Tab-separated table of N, CA, C and O in Angstrom:
chain	number	residue	atom	x	y	z
A	1	MET	N	-4.412	-28.816	-46.364
A	1	MET	CA	-5.657	-29.012	-46.693
A	1	MET	C	-6.908	-30.380	-47.310
A	1	MET	O	-5.793	-30.441	-47.448
A	2	ARG	N	-8.050	-30.352	-46.246
A	2	ARG	CA	-7.476	-31.989	-46.750
A	2	ARG	C	-8.571	-32.239	-47.466
A	2	ARG	O	-9.133	-31.151	-48.612
A	3	PRO	N	-8.792	-33.286	-49.042
A	3	PRO	CA	-9.040	-33.825	-49.978
A	3	PRO	C	-10.312	-33.664	-49.437
A	3	PRO	O	-11.405	-34.295	-48.766
A	4	SER	N	-11.360	-33.583	-50.718
A	4	SER	CA	-12.142	-33.688	-50.323
A	4	SER	C	-12.578	-35.239	-51.221
A	4	SER	O	-12.031	-36.548	-51.697
A	5	VAL	N	-14.227	-35.608	-50.473
A	5	VAL	CA	-14.212	-37.138	-50.888
A	5	VAL	C	-13.820	-37.660	-52.647
A	5	VAL	O	-13.960	-38.772	-52.927
A	6	ASP	N	-14.162	-36.928	-53.193
A	6	ASP	CA	-13.982	-37.188	-54.857
A	6	ASP	C	-13.092	-36.742	-55.145
A	6	ASP	O	-12.600	-37.539	-55.722
A	7	ASP	N	-12.318	-35.958	-54.876
A	7	ASP	CA	-10.512	-36.272	-54.600
A	7	ASP	C	-10.030	-37.679	-54.271
A	7	ASP	O	-9.109	-38.074	-55.225
A	8	LEU	N	-9.818	-37.820	-53.549
A	8	LEU	CA	-10.028	-39.755	-53.108
A	8	LEU	C	-10.018	-40.792	-53.661
A	8	LEU	O	-9.723	-41.276	-54.326
A	9	ARG	N	-11.777	-40.904	-54.153
A	9	ARG	CA	-12.462	-41.317	-55.071
A	9	ARG	C	-12.085	-41.904	-55.941
A	9	ARG	O	-11.020	-42.738	-57.059
A	10	ALA	N	-10.622	-40.222	-56.565
A	10	ALA	CA	-10.091	-40.324	-57.818
A	10	ALA	C	-9.448	-40.786	-57.747
A	10	ALA	O	-8.429	-41.556	-58.765
A	11	ARG	N	-8.180	-40.686	-56.557
A	11	ARG	CA	-7.274	-41.113	-56.206
A	11	ARG	C	-7.173	-42.333	-56.690
A	11	ARG	O	-6.197	-43.547	-56.678
A	12	PHE	N	-8.073	-43.494	-55.862
A	12	PHE	CA	-8.271	-44.171	-55.811
A	12	PHE	C	-8.642	-44.705	-57.154
A	12	PHE	O	-8.600	-46.378	-57.362
A	13	ALA	N	-9.513	-44.624	-58.036
A	13	ALA	CA	-10.118	-45.363	-59.179
A	13	ALA	C	-8.499	-45.900	-60.177
A	13	ALA	O	-9.218	-46.388	-60.972
A	14	GLU	N	-8.317	-44.427	-59.564
A	14	GLU	CA	-6.740	-44.297	-60.907
A	14	GLU	C	-5.678	-45.668	-60.601
A	14	GLU	O	-5.298	-45.902	-61.768
A	15	ARG	N	-5.716	-46.336	-58.995
A	15	ARG	CA	-4.494	-47.332	-58.541
A	15	ARG	C	-5.770	-48.473	-58.485
A	15	ARG	O	-5.766	-49.884	-58.996
A	16	PHE	N	-7.445	-48.312	-58.200
A	16	PHE	CA	-8.100	-50.255	-58.360
A	16	PHE	C	-8.893	-49.802	-59.733
A	16	PHE	O	-10.310	-49.352	-58.787
A	17	PRO	N	-8.634	-50.254	-60.528
A	17	PRO	CA	-9.537	-48.959	-61.704
A	17	PRO	C	-10.802	-50.910	-60.967
A	17	PRO	O	-10.244	-51.944	-61.642
A	18	ALA	N	-12.619	-50.628	-61.888
A	18	ALA	CA	-13.258	-51.244	-61.691
A	18	ALA	C	-13.650	-51.327	-60.308
A	18	ALA	O	-14.183	-52.744	-60.557
A	19	ALA	N	-12.673	-51.212	-59.561
A	19	ALA	CA	-12.747	-51.001	-57.822
A	19	ALA	C	-14.375	-50.486	-58.177
A	19	ALA	O	-14.096	-50.075	-57.873
A	20	THR	N	-14.761	-51.130	-56.308
A	20	THR	CA	-16.385	-50.852	-55.806
A	20	THR	C	-15.814	-49.406	-55.102
A	20	THR	O	-14.747	-50.008	-53.665
A	21	ILE	N	-15.701	-48.398	-54.768
A	21	ILE	CA	-15.668	-47.244	-53.668
A	21	ILE	C	-16.045	-46.130	-53.336
A	21	ILE	O	-17.001	-45.777	-53.744
A	22	GLU	N	-16.405	-46.784	-52.062
A	22	GLU	CA	-16.918	-45.468	-51.288
A	22	GLU	C	-15.953	-45.296	-50.324
A	22	GLU	O	-15.088	-45.376	-49.193
A	23	VAL	N	-16.610	-43.841	-50.233
A	23	VAL	CA	-15.691	-43.315	-49.171
A	23	VAL	C	-16.167	-42.779	-48.327
A	23	VAL	O	-17.267	-41.326	-48.677
A	24	ILE	N	-16.595	-42.132	-47.224
A	24	ILE	CA	-16.468	-41.013	-46.332
A	24	ILE	C	-16.349	-40.497	-45.363
A	24	ILE	O	-15.236	-41.038	-45.017
A	25	ASP	N	-15.639	-38.822	-44.826
A	25	ASP	CA	-15.251	-37.720	-45.000
A	25	ASP	C	-15.652	-38.057	-43.100
A	25	ASP	O	-17.231	-37.341	-42.415
A	26	GLU	N	-15.720	-38.626	-41.896
A	26	GLU	CA	-15.556	-38.700	-40.470
A	26	GLU	C	-14.452	-37.504	-40.031
A	26	GLU	O	-14.896	-37.595	-39.101
A	27	SER	N	-13.997	-36.610	-40.570
A	27	SER	CA	-13.319	-35.695	-40.193
A	27	SER	C	-13.706	-34.727	-39.489
A	27	SER	O	-13.438	-34.634	-38.043
A	28	HIS	N	-15.944	-34.494	-39.265
A	28	HIS	CA	-16.346	-34.098	-38.266
A	28	HIS	C	-16.210	-34.636	-37.007
A	28	HIS	O	-16.692	-33.989	-35.758
A	29	LEU	N	-15.954	-35.744	-36.866
A	29	LEU	CA	-16.783	-36.507	-35.813
A	29	LEU	C	-15.162	-36.575	-34.788
A	29	LEU	O	-15.046	-37.134	-33.482
A	30	HIS	N	-14.509	-35.928	-34.928
A	30	HIS	CA	-12.745	-35.775	-34.314
A	30	HIS	C	-12.225	-33.960	-35.324
A	30	HIS	O	-11.076	-33.893	-34.221
A	31	ALA	N	-13.152	-33.818	-35.109
A	31	ALA	CA	-13.022	-32.526	-33.992
A	31	ALA	C	-12.222	-32.055	-32.477
A	31	ALA	O	-13.203	-32.400	-31.933
A	32	GLY	N	-11.489	-31.434	-33.065
A	32	GLY	CA	-10.664	-31.320	-31.749
A	32	GLY	C	-9.027	-32.070	-31.523
A	32	GLY	O	-8.580	-31.990	-30.966
A	33	HIS	N	-9.050	-33.218	-32.582
A	33	HIS	CA	-8.433	-34.120	-32.317
A	33	HIS	C	-7.211	-33.228	-33.003
A	33	HIS	O	-7.255	-32.777	-33.703
A	34	ALA	N	-6.029	-33.961	-32.711
A	34	ALA	CA	-4.751	-32.916	-32.924
A	34	ALA	C	-4.605	-33.301	-34.193
A	34	ALA	O	-4.043	-32.072	-34.492
A	35	GLY	N	-4.943	-34.749	-35.084
A	35	GLY	CA	-4.404	-33.951	-36.676
A	35	GLY	C	-5.667	-33.087	-37.451
A	35	GLY	O	-5.551	-32.975	-38.528
A	36	ALA	N	-7.174	-33.438	-36.629
A	36	ALA	CA	-8.044	-32.215	-37.447
A	36	ALA	C	-7.646	-30.970	-37.656
A	36	ALA	O	-7.754	-30.324	-37.740
A	37	ALA	N	-6.528	-30.807	-36.221
A	37	ALA	CA	-6.862	-28.752	-36.066
A	37	ALA	C	-6.178	-28.536	-37.087
A	37	ALA	O	-5.785	-27.127	-37.145
A	38	GLY	N	-4.540	-29.636	-37.719
A	38	GLY	CA	-4.126	-28.708	-38.796
A	38	GLY	C	-5.049	-29.391	-39.585
A	38	GLY	O	-4.370	-28.521	-41.011
A	39	GLY	N	-6.346	-28.928	-40.093
A	39	GLY	CA	-6.915	-29.444	-41.522
A	39	GLY	C	-7.163	-30.859	-42.009
A	39	GLY	O	-7.305	-30.547	-42.830
A	40	ALA	N	-5.945	-31.637	-42.041
A	40	ALA	CA	-6.248	-33.142	-42.229
A	40	ALA	C	-7.559	-33.825	-42.300
A	40	ALA	O	-8.487	-33.035	-41.226
A	41	GLY	N	-7.755	-34.718	-42.807
A	41	GLY	CA	-9.112	-35.427	-42.816
A	41	GLY	C	-8.760	-36.908	-41.967
A	41	GLY	O	-8.048	-37.975	-42.181
A	42	HIS	N	-9.863	-36.885	-41.785
A	42	HIS	CA	-10.202	-38.288	-41.459
A	42	HIS	C	-11.372	-38.919	-41.984
A	42	HIS	O	-12.552	-38.895	-42.326
A	43	PHE	N	-10.877	-40.854	-42.661
A	43	PHE	CA	-11.632	-41.034	-43.835
A	43	PHE	C	-11.609	-42.590	-43.646
A	43	PHE	O	-11.972	-42.956	-42.900
A	44	ARG	N	-13.506	-43.283	-43.812
A	44	ARG	CA	-13.861	-43.991	-44.370
A	44	ARG	C	-13.602	-43.759	-45.647
A	44	ARG	O	-14.545	-43.819	-46.198
A	45	LEU	N	-12.893	-45.468	-44.946
A	45	LEU	CA	-12.895	-46.455	-47.276
A	45	LEU	C	-13.591	-47.299	-47.359
A	45	LEU	O	-13.047	-48.234	-46.466
A	46	ARG	N	-14.659	-48.096	-48.533
A	46	ARG	CA	-14.156	-48.768	-48.724
A	46	ARG	C	-14.059	-49.695	-50.040
A	46	ARG	O	-14.890	-48.481	-50.929
A	47	LEU	N	-13.477	-49.852	-50.378
A	47	LEU	CA	-12.895	-50.597	-51.471
A	47	LEU	C	-13.327	-52.023	-51.505
A	47	LEU	O	-11.791	-53.093	-51.324
A	48	VAL	N	-13.340	-52.204	-53.294
A	48	VAL	CA	-13.670	-54.011	-53.692
A	48	VAL	C	-13.318	-53.851	-54.583
A	48	VAL	O	-13.195	-53.250	-55.777
A	49	SER	N	-12.193	-55.011	-54.654
A	49	SER	CA	-11.325	-55.298	-55.405
A	49	SER	C	-10.375	-56.323	-56.328
A	49	SER	O	-9.564	-57.440	-54.866
A	50	GLU	N	-10.856	-56.698	-57.353
A	50	GLU	CA	-10.126	-58.410	-58.035
A	50	GLU	C	-8.679	-58.261	-57.563
A	50	GLU	O	-8.288	-59.227	-56.640
A	51	ARG	N	-7.759	-56.864	-57.293
A	51	ARG	CA	-7.257	-56.714	-56.878
A	51	ARG	C	-6.604	-57.847	-55.157
A	51	ARG	O	-4.865	-57.981	-55.080
A	52	PHE	N	-6.989	-57.568	-54.691
A	52	PHE	CA	-7.277	-57.902	-52.945
A	52	PHE	C	-6.263	-59.481	-53.041
A	52	PHE	O	-7.147	-59.576	-51.901
A	53	ALA	N	-6.801	-60.305	-54.273
A	53	ALA	CA	-7.385	-61.142	-53.754
A	53	ALA	C	-6.050	-62.516	-53.748
A	53	ALA	O	-4.776	-61.740	-54.799
A	54	GLY	N	-5.596	-62.752	-53.112
A	54	GLY	CA	-4.536	-63.718	-52.453
A	54	GLY	C	-3.681	-62.741	-51.682
A	54	GLY	O	-2.826	-63.254	-51.223
A	55	LEU	N	-4.445	-61.629	-50.815
A	55	LEU	CA	-3.261	-60.703	-50.139
A	55	LEU	C	-4.304	-60.668	-48.917
A	55	LEU	O	-5.265	-60.957	-48.714
A	56	GLY	N	-3.342	-61.141	-48.005
A	56	GLY	CA	-3.881	-60.691	-46.256
A	56	GLY	C	-3.843	-58.740	-46.082
A	56	GLY	O	-3.412	-58.071	-47.075
A	57	THR	N	-4.481	-59.175	-44.750
A	57	THR	CA	-5.142	-57.624	-44.523
A	57	THR	C	-3.662	-56.244	-45.037
A	57	THR	O	-3.940	-55.547	-45.416
A	58	VAL	N	-3.231	-56.895	-44.042
A	58	VAL	CA	-1.678	-55.818	-44.018
A	58	VAL	C	-1.040	-55.481	-45.326
A	58	VAL	O	-0.442	-53.965	-45.892
A	59	ALA	N	-0.830	-56.291	-46.880
A	59	ALA	CA	-0.884	-55.626	-47.802
A	59	ALA	C	-1.860	-55.539	-48.624
A	59	ALA	O	-1.463	-54.156	-49.602
A	60	ARG	N	-3.169	-55.462	-48.080
A	60	ARG	CA	-3.928	-54.828	-48.467
A	60	ARG	C	-4.060	-53.245	-48.940
A	60	ARG	O	-4.441	-52.810	-49.404
A	61	HIS	N	-3.621	-53.354	-46.538
A	61	HIS	CA	-3.992	-52.022	-46.925
A	61	HIS	C	-2.667	-51.869	-47.085
A	61	HIS	O	-2.359	-49.153	-47.659
A	62	ARG	N	-1.862	-51.904	-47.458
A	62	ARG	CA	-0.247	-51.387	-47.487
A	62	ARG	C	-0.126	-51.026	-49.364
A	62	ARG	O	-0.169	-49.644	-49.764
A	63	LEU	N	-1.265	-51.747	-49.717
A	63	LEU	CA	-1.534	-50.829	-51.550
A	63	LEU	C	-2.347	-50.250	-51.398
A	63	LEU	O	-2.050	-49.159	-52.479
A	64	VAL	N	-3.112	-49.164	-50.759
A	64	VAL	CA	-4.507	-48.833	-51.073
A	64	VAL	C	-3.585	-46.838	-50.003
A	64	VAL	O	-3.728	-46.105	-49.978
A	65	TYR	N	-2.266	-47.574	-48.807
A	65	TYR	CA	-1.923	-46.425	-48.245
A	65	TYR	C	-0.740	-45.772	-49.152
A	65	TYR	O	-0.636	-44.605	-49.718
A	66	ASP	N	-0.390	-46.765	-50.173
A	66	ASP	CA	0.277	-46.426	-51.228
A	66	ASP	C	-0.260	-45.476	-52.411
A	66	ASP	O	0.377	-45.054	-52.736
A	67	ALA	N	-1.670	-45.137	-52.315
A	67	ALA	CA	-2.378	-44.541	-53.662
A	67	ALA	C	-2.575	-43.275	-52.877
A	67	ALA	O	-2.826	-42.334	-53.397
A	68	VAL	N	-2.774	-42.929	-51.367
A	68	VAL	CA	-1.981	-41.725	-50.700
A	68	VAL	C	-1.563	-41.676	-50.335
A	68	VAL	O	-1.014	-40.227	-49.199
A	69	ARG	N	0.333	-41.416	-49.954
A	69	ARG	CA	0.760	-42.100	-49.208
A	69	ARG	C	1.472	-40.323	-49.843
A	69	ARG	O	1.775	-39.624	-48.287
A	70	ASP	N	1.715	-39.988	-50.456
A	70	ASP	CA	2.063	-38.347	-50.795
A	70	ASP	C	0.404	-37.422	-50.102
A	70	ASP	O	1.243	-36.196	-50.161
A	71	TRP	N	-0.286	-37.199	-49.739
A	71	TRP	CA	-1.405	-36.484	-49.357
A	71	TRP	C	-1.707	-36.992	-47.843
A	71	TRP	O	-2.327	-36.025	-46.738
A	72	MET	N	-0.584	-37.986	-46.609
A	72	MET	CA	-0.452	-38.398	-45.328
A	72	MET	C	0.757	-37.762	-44.920
A	72	MET	O	2.324	-38.071	-45.172
A	73	PRO	N	0.924	-37.254	-43.466
A	73	PRO	CA	-0.396	-37.037	-42.853
A	73	PRO	C	-0.788	-35.841	-43.029
A	73	PRO	O	-1.344	-34.884	-42.340
A	74	GLN	N	-0.220	-34.730	-43.918
A	74	GLN	CA	-0.135	-33.100	-44.540
A	74	GLN	C	-1.498	-32.962	-44.402
A	74	GLN	O	-3.229	-32.280	-44.023
A	75	ARG	N	-2.202	-34.119	-45.286
A	75	ARG	CA	-4.633	-34.388	-46.009
A	75	ARG	C	-4.815	-35.116	-45.689
A	75	ARG	O	-5.879	-34.680	-45.229
A	76	VAL	N	-4.549	-35.586	-45.133
A	76	VAL	CA	-5.271	-36.676	-44.299
A	76	VAL	C	-4.509	-37.183	-43.500
A	76	VAL	O	-3.400	-38.199	-43.866
A	77	HIS	N	-4.860	-37.178	-42.242
A	77	HIS	CA	-4.514	-37.727	-40.848
A	77	HIS	C	-5.044	-39.381	-41.400
A	77	HIS	O	-4.118	-40.070	-39.985
A	78	ALA	N	-6.384	-40.086	-40.832
A	78	ALA	CA	-6.865	-41.058	-40.848
A	78	ALA	C	-7.283	-41.778	-42.156
A	78	ALA	O	-8.308	-41.459	-42.409
A	79	LEU	N	-7.074	-43.054	-42.126
A	79	LEU	CA	-8.129	-43.893	-43.028
A	79	LEU	C	-8.364	-45.290	-41.839
A	79	LEU	O	-7.637	-46.014	-42.245
A	80	MET	N	-10.369	-44.891	-42.203
A	80	MET	CA	-10.640	-46.161	-41.749
A	80	MET	C	-10.210	-47.135	-43.662
A	80	MET	O	-10.616	-46.905	-44.028
A	81	ILE	N	-9.819	-48.788	-42.732
A	81	ILE	CA	-9.700	-49.118	-44.334
A	81	ILE	C	-10.894	-50.767	-44.177
A	81	ILE	O	-9.897	-51.192	-43.669
A	82	ASP	N	-11.658	-51.132	-45.459
A	82	ASP	CA	-12.452	-52.228	-45.615
A	82	ASP	C	-11.950	-52.740	-47.071
A	82	ASP	O	-12.790	-52.370	-48.038
A	83	ALA	N	-11.129	-53.488	-47.048
A	83	ALA	CA	-10.696	-53.927	-48.228
A	83	ALA	C	-10.586	-54.776	-48.254
A	83	ALA	O	-10.443	-56.043	-47.939
A	84	ARG	N	-11.696	-55.409	-49.586
A	84	ARG	CA	-12.153	-56.944	-50.257
A	84	ARG	C	-11.977	-56.709	-51.301
A	84	ARG	O	-12.375	-56.296	-51.958
A	85	THR	N	-11.865	-58.478	-51.065
A	85	THR	CA	-12.031	-59.011	-53.026
A	85	THR	C	-13.872	-59.306	-53.086
A	85	THR	O	-15.213	-59.276	-52.412
A	86	PRO	N	-14.634	-59.222	-54.548
A	86	PRO	CA	-15.315	-59.262	-55.039
A	86	PRO	C	-16.754	-59.976	-53.808
A	86	PRO	O	-17.546	-59.984	-53.369
A	87	THR	N	-15.834	-61.085	-54.417
A	87	THR	CA	-15.937	-61.906	-53.676
A	87	THR	C	-16.298	-62.265	-51.342
A	87	THR	O	-17.374	-62.646	-51.431
A	88	GLU	N	-15.318	-61.911	-51.162
A	88	GLU	CA	-16.525	-61.196	-49.563
A	88	GLU	C	-16.407	-59.885	-49.911
A	88	GLU	O	-17.966	-60.836	-48.407
A	89	ALA	N	-16.938	-59.095	-50.434
A	89	ALA	CA	-18.463	-58.473	-50.874
A	89	ALA	C	-18.762	-59.219	-50.481
A	89	ALA	O	-20.442	-57.873	-49.998
A	90	SER	N	-19.967	-60.110	-51.286
A	90	SER	CA	-21.243	-60.488	-52.028
A	90	SER	C	-21.202	-61.597	-50.986
A	90	SER	O	-20.269	-61.185	-49.253
């Protein structure tokens, strides 16, 4: 069963305190997709955190995936990530 948007937001808030976090459930756009058939969700994430300063895209994504590793792929099938620093986001 896929997590709710609130579940994901809470999980990311634990790992990225003081971050701006936006989570959108796009699972309905993937109806019929193999990953969706099992109930796992497709989500879009925008995360703005100072923690990303000095890190490249791959390192930023690793930090994000580490926060939900135990939910993948059974609960979260896909996660589209936009990870930025506050300076990059403004």
